[in-house]
mmCIF file of C-alpha atoms in Angstrom:
data_model
loop_
_atom_site.group_PDB
_atom_site.id
_atom_site.type_symbol
_atom_site.label_atom_id
_atom_site.label_comp_id
_atom_site.label_asym_id
_atom_site.label_seq_id
_atom_site.Cartn_x
_atom_site.Cartn_y
_atom_site.Cartn_z
ATOM 1 C CA MET K 1405 13.369 -12.970 -17.047
ATOM 2 C CA LYS K 1406 10.805 -15.752 -16.762
ATOM 3 C CA ILE K 1407 9.983 -17.453 -13.496
ATOM 4 C CA LEU K 1408 8.638 -21.005 -13.535
ATOM 5 C CA ILE K 1409 6.314 -21.974 -10.697
ATOM 6 C CA ILE K 1410 5.287 -25.602 -10.385
ATOM 7 C CA ASP K 1411 2.373 -25.785 -7.989
ATOM 8 C CA GLU K 1412 -0.265 -28.409 -8.654
ATOM 9 C CA LYS K 1413 -2.848 -26.848 -6.332
ATOM 10 C CA LYS K 1414 -4.475 -23.788 -7.816
ATOM 11 C CA THR K 1415 -6.587 -23.471 -4.658
ATOM 12 C CA ARG K 1416 -3.450 -22.901 -2.557
ATOM 13 C CA ARG K 1417 -2.529 -19.833 -4.631
ATOM 14 C CA GLU K 1418 -6.112 -18.582 -4.760
ATOM 15 C CA GLU K 1419 -6.442 -18.856 -0.981
ATOM 16 C CA LEU K 1420 -3.236 -16.891 -0.381
ATOM 17 C CA ALA K 1421 -4.198 -14.321 -3.019
ATOM 18 C CA SER K 1422 -7.593 -13.807 -1.399
ATOM 19 C CA VAL K 1423 -6.038 -12.755 1.924
ATOM 20 C CA ASN K 1424 -2.950 -10.953 0.620
ATOM 21 C CA GLU K 1425 -3.373 -8.200 -1.971
ATOM 22 C CA GLU K 1426 0.344 -8.122 -2.872
ATOM 23 C CA VAL K 1427 0.274 -11.865 -3.676
ATOM 24 C CA ASN K 1428 -2.898 -11.348 -5.702
ATOM 25 C CA ASN K 1429 -1.345 -8.471 -7.691
ATOM 26 C CA THR K 1430 1.877 -10.396 -8.288
ATOM 27 C CA LEU K 1431 0.090 -13.491 -9.564
ATOM 28 C CA LYS K 1432 -2.373 -11.569 -11.752
ATOM 29 C CA ASN K 1433 -0.191 -8.820 -13.166
ATOM 30 C CA CYS K 1434 3.190 -10.388 -13.843
ATOM 31 C CA ASP K 1435 3.503 -11.686 -17.374
ATOM 32 C CA GLN K 1436 6.923 -13.131 -16.510
ATOM 33 C CA LEU K 1437 5.371 -15.901 -14.402
ATOM 34 C CA HIS K 1438 4.812 -19.275 -16.004
ATOM 35 C CA ILE K 1439 2.694 -21.283 -13.577
ATOM 36 C CA LEU K 1440 2.226 -24.988 -14.189
ATOM 37 C CA THR K 1441 -0.832 -26.651 -12.662
ATOM 38 C CA GLY K 1442 -2.657 -29.954 -13.015
ATOM 39 C CA ASN K 1443 -1.736 -31.889 -16.151
ATOM 40 C CA GLU K 1444 1.037 -29.426 -17.000
ATOM 41 C CA CYS K 1445 2.769 -30.419 -13.750
ATOM 42 C CA ASN K 1446 2.476 -34.090 -14.657
ATOM 43 C CA THR K 1447 3.844 -33.423 -18.159
ATOM 44 C CA PHE K 1448 6.753 -31.510 -16.629
ATOM 45 C CA ILE K 1449 7.589 -34.328 -14.214
ATOM 46 C CA GLU K 1450 7.436 -36.958 -16.951
ATOM 47 C CA GLY K 1451 9.640 -34.765 -19.140
ATOM 48 C CA VAL K 1452 12.276 -34.455 -16.405
ATOM 49 C CA ARG K 1453 12.119 -38.205 -15.700
ATOM 50 C CA SER K 1454 12.590 -39.129 -19.355
ATOM 51 C CA ASN K 1455 15.092 -36.315 -20.020
ATOM 52 C CA ASN K 1456 12.664 -34.982 -22.610
ATOM 53 C CA LYS K 1457 13.189 -31.400 -23.798
ATOM 54 C CA THR K 1458 9.467 -30.533 -23.436
ATOM 55 C CA PHE K 1459 10.337 -27.496 -21.336
ATOM 56 C CA ASN K 1460 13.305 -25.344 -22.239
ATOM 57 C CA MET K 1461 14.695 -24.839 -18.752
ATOM 58 C CA ALA K 1462 17.295 -22.333 -19.970
ATOM 59 C CA GLU K 1463 14.554 -19.755 -20.621
ATOM 60 C CA TYR K 1464 13.840 -19.492 -16.888
ATOM 61 C CA ALA K 1465 15.746 -17.256 -14.509
ATOM 62 C CA ILE K 1466 14.361 -19.076 -11.447
ATOM 63 C CA ILE K 1467 12.470 -22.325 -10.937
ATOM 64 C CA CYS K 1468 10.129 -22.574 -7.945
ATOM 65 C CA CYS K 1469 8.421 -25.849 -7.057
ATOM 66 C CA HIS K 1470 6.054 -27.196 -4.477
ATOM 67 C CA HIS K 1471 8.465 -29.712 -2.976
ATOM 68 C CA THR K 1472 6.055 -32.531 -2.200
ATOM 69 C CA PHE K 1473 4.900 -32.632 -5.812
ATOM 70 C CA VAL K 1474 8.407 -32.852 -7.307
ATOM 71 C CA GLU K 1475 10.036 -35.073 -4.663
ATOM 72 C CA LYS K 1476 10.240 -37.995 -7.104
ATOM 73 C CA ILE K 1477 12.406 -35.979 -9.496
ATOM 74 C CA GLU K 1478 14.245 -33.858 -6.926
ATOM 75 C CA ASP K 1479 17.768 -35.042 -7.784
ATOM 76 C CA GLN K 1480 17.207 -34.736 -11.542
ATOM 77 C CA LEU K 1481 15.717 -31.262 -11.146
ATOM 78 C CA LYS K 1482 18.643 -30.127 -8.982
ATOM 79 C CA GLU K 1483 21.074 -31.404 -11.605
ATOM 80 C CA ILE K 1484 19.248 -29.615 -14.454
ATOM 81 C CA CYS K 1485 19.270 -26.368 -12.481
ATOM 82 C CA ARG K 1486 22.933 -26.795 -11.572
ATOM 83 C CA LYS K 1487 23.932 -27.423 -15.217
ATOM 84 C CA ASN K 1488 21.973 -24.380 -16.400
ATOM 85 C CA SER K 1489 22.928 -22.136 -13.434
ATOM 86 C CA ILE K 1490 19.268 -21.648 -12.544
ATOM 87 C CA PRO K 1491 18.357 -20.923 -8.913
ATOM 88 C CA LEU K 1492 15.920 -23.461 -7.489
ATOM 89 C CA ILE K 1493 13.378 -22.789 -4.748
ATOM 90 C CA PHE K 1494 11.336 -25.495 -3.043
ATOM 91 C CA PHE K 1495 8.323 -24.456 -1.000
ATOM 92 C CA SER K 1496 6.191 -26.656 1.198
ATOM 93 C CA GLY K 1497 3.819 -26.501 4.131
ATOM 94 C CA ARG K 1498 6.095 -28.877 6.007
ATOM 95 C CA TYR K 1499 8.927 -26.327 6.192
ATOM 96 C CA SER K 1500 8.616 -24.380 9.405
ATOM 97 C CA TYR K 1501 11.730 -22.319 8.757
ATOM 98 C CA SER K 1502 13.748 -21.233 5.727
ATOM 99 C CA TYR K 1503 17.099 -22.744 4.898
ATOM 100 C CA MET K 1504 19.526 -23.415 2.077
ATOM 101 C CA SER K 1505 20.483 -27.005 1.300
ATOM 102 C CA ASP K 1506 22.314 -28.354 -1.773
ATOM 103 C CA ASN K 1507 22.072 -24.893 -3.405
ATOM 104 C CA VAL K 1508 18.291 -24.996 -3.059
ATOM 105 C CA LEU K 1509 16.382 -22.423 -1.040
ATOM 106 C CA GLN K 1510 13.636 -24.106 0.961
ATOM 107 C CA LEU K 1511 10.720 -22.027 2.256
ATOM 108 C CA SER K 1512 7.265 -22.458 3.707
ATOM 109 C CA VAL K 1513 4.407 -21.950 1.248
ATOM 110 C CA ASP K 1514 3.364 -18.733 2.977
ATOM 111 C CA LYS K 1515 6.892 -17.284 2.949
ATOM 112 C CA PHE K 1516 7.354 -18.192 -0.692
ATOM 113 C CA TYR K 1517 4.176 -16.484 -1.888
ATOM 114 C CA THR K 1518 4.146 -13.535 0.542
ATOM 115 C CA GLN K 1519 7.867 -12.719 0.909
ATOM 116 C CA ALA K 1520 10.063 -14.399 -1.720
ATOM 117 C CA LEU K 1521 7.896 -14.159 -4.830
ATOM 118 C CA PRO K 1522 7.292 -10.384 -4.590
ATOM 119 C CA CYS K 1523 11.072 -9.937 -4.303
ATOM 120 C CA ILE K 1524 11.989 -11.998 -7.366
ATOM 121 C CA VAL K 1525 9.243 -10.845 -9.717
ATOM 122 C CA PRO K 1526 10.387 -8.017 -11.972
ATOM 123 C CA VAL K 1527 8.702 -4.710 -11.218
ATOM 124 C CA SER K 1528 7.146 -2.648 -13.976
ATOM 125 C CA TYR K 1529 7.492 1.091 -13.581
ATOM 126 C CA THR K 1530 5.530 1.986 -16.700
ATOM 127 C CA HIS K 1531 2.540 3.112 -14.650
ATOM 128 C CA LEU K 1532 4.589 5.757 -12.815
ATOM 129 C CA THR K 1533 4.902 9.336 -13.978
ATOM 130 C CA LEU K 1534 7.970 11.484 -13.679
ATOM 131 C CA PRO K 1535 7.767 14.692 -11.631
ATOM 132 C CA THR K 1536 7.616 17.998 -13.448
ATOM 133 C CA ASN K 1537 10.242 20.706 -12.931
ATOM 134 C CA ARG K 1538 7.858 22.498 -10.622
ATOM 135 C CA GLU K 1539 7.533 19.410 -8.380
ATOM 136 C CA VAL K 1540 11.280 18.831 -8.116
#
């Protein structure tokens, strides 16, 4: 299960990670996250605009985008997600509350990184040990 995050500002994630250890651990330790920044974001947007198959959207279980950055392709992105049955999350600093609109979950940046992302990222249990018979 891969999760695509389109967030052009690396500093936004770094700032949240610096004050929230769970966000930091999620961003650093989850190999299922594919985070697009900078030029990758621009390439993604151009690909959606031109209907180019640069990114195979079907490989993603969820697509999460900073809304302001993808506003210009919002309708096309919604349609791609609808056709591929991929949940879409928009996050932005301008959202003061969470709501669902047009099958898109819309959250504040803080809520996305601190509450939603830890819930949708797959958890690895490989570091846990099973109890022995004596401990059970």
